[in-house]
mmCIF file of C-alpha atoms in Angstrom:
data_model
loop_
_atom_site.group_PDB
_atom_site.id
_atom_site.type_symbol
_atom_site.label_atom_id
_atom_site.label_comp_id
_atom_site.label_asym_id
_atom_site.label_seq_id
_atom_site.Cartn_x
_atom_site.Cartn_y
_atom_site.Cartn_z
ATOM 1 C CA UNK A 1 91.834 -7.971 -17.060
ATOM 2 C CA UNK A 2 89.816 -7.134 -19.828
ATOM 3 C CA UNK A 3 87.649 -10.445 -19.418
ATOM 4 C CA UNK A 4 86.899 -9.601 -15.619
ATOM 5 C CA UNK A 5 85.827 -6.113 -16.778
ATOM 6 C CA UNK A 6 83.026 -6.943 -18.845
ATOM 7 C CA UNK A 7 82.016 -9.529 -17.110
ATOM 8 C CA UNK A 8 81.738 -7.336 -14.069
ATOM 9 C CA UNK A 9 80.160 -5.268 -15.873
ATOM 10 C CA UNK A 10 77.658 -7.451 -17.408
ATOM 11 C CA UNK A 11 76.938 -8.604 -13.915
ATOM 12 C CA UNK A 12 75.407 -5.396 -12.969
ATOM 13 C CA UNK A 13 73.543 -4.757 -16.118
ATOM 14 C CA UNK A 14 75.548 -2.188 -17.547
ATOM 15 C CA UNK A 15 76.452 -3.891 -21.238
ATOM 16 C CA UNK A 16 77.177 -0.383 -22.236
ATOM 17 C CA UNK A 17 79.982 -0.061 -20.477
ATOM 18 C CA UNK A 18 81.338 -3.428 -21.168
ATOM 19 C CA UNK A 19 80.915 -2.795 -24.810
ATOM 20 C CA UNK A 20 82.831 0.582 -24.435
ATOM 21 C CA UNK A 21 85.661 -1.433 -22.314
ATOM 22 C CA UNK A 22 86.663 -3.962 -25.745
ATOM 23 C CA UNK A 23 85.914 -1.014 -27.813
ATOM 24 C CA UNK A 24 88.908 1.143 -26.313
ATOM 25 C CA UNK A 25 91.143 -1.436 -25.554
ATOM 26 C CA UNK A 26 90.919 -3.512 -28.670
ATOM 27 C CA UNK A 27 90.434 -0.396 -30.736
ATOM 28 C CA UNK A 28 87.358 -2.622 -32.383
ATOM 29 C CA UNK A 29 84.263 -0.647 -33.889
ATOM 30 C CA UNK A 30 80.928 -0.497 -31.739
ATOM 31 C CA UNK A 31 79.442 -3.414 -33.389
ATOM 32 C CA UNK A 32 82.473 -5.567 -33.391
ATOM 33 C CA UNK A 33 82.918 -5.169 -29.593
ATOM 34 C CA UNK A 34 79.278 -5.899 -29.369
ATOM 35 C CA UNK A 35 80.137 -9.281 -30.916
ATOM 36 C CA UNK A 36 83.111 -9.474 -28.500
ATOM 37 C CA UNK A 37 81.332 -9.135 -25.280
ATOM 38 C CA UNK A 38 78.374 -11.582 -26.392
ATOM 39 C CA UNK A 39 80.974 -14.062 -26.955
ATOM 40 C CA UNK A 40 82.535 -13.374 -23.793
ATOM 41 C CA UNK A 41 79.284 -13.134 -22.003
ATOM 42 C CA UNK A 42 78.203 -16.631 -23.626
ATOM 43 C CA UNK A 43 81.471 -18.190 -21.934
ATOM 44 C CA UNK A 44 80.504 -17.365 -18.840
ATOM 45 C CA UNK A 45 77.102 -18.347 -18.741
ATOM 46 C CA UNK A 46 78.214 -21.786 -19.720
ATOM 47 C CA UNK A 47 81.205 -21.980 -16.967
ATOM 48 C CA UNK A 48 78.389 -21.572 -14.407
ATOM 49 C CA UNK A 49 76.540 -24.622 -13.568
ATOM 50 C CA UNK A 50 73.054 -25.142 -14.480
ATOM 51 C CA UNK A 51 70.964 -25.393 -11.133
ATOM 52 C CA UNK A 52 69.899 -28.300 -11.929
ATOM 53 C CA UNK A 53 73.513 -30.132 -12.046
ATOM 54 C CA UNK A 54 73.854 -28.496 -7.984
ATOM 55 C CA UNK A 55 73.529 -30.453 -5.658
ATOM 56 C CA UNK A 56 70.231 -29.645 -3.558
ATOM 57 C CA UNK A 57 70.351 -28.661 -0.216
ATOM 58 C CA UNK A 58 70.273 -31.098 2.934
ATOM 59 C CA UNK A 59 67.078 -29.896 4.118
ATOM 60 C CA UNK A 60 65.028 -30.470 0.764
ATOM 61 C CA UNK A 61 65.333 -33.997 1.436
ATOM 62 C CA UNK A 62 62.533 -36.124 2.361
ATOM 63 C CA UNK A 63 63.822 -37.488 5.854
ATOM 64 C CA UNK A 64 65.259 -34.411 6.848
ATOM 65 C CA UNK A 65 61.861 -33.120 8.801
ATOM 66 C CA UNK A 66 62.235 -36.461 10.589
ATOM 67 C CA UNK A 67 65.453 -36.187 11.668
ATOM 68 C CA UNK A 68 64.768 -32.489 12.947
ATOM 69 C CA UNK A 69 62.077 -33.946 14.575
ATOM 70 C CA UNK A 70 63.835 -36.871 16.443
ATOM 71 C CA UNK A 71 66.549 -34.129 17.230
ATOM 72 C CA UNK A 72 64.302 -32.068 18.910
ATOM 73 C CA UNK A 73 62.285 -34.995 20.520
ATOM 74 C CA UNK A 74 65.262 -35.844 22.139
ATOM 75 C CA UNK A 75 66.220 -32.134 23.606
ATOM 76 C CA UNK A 76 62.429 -31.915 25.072
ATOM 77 C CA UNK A 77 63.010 -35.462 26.725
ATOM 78 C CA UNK A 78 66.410 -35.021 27.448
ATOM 79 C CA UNK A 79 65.516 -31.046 29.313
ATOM 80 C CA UNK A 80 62.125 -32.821 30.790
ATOM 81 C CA UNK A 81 64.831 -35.578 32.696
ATOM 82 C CA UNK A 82 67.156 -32.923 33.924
ATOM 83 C CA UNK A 83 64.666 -30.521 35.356
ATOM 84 C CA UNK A 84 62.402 -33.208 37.354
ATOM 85 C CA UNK A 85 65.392 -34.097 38.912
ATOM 86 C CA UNK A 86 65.372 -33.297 42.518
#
């Protein structure tokens, strides 16, 4: 619980409070919680994935104007067919 605390805490900026979180509930001195929540903060930082180990999304690949292209090539031919139709 204490974990999730400062980590939401240190999500929205506020390291203040996270620091005065371990402080009360470990009963630890300013400067020793201040160690704590670095530590903790450091963990989490590294359980997140670097952006470059994601995998990139499908439209930033090089065929995938192309294929959007074809796509819609075929809609407009497809919609040309059905409305000369008598």
């Amino acid at each position: 619980m204490l974990y999730a605390r400062v980590i939401m805490a240190m999500e929205r900026g506020d390291r203040q409070r996270a620091v005065a979180a371990v402080a009360e509930e470990l009963a630890l001195a300013p400067p020793d919680a201040e160690a704590v929540v670095d530590r903790l903060w450091r963990r989490r930082q590294q359980e997140i994935p670097a952006k470059e180990t994601m995998a990139e999304p499908w439209y930033s690949h090089p065929l995938a104007l192309v294929g959007i292209l074809v796509v819609g090539l075929v809609f407009v031919v497809a919609l040309t067919l059905l409305l000369s139709r008598p």
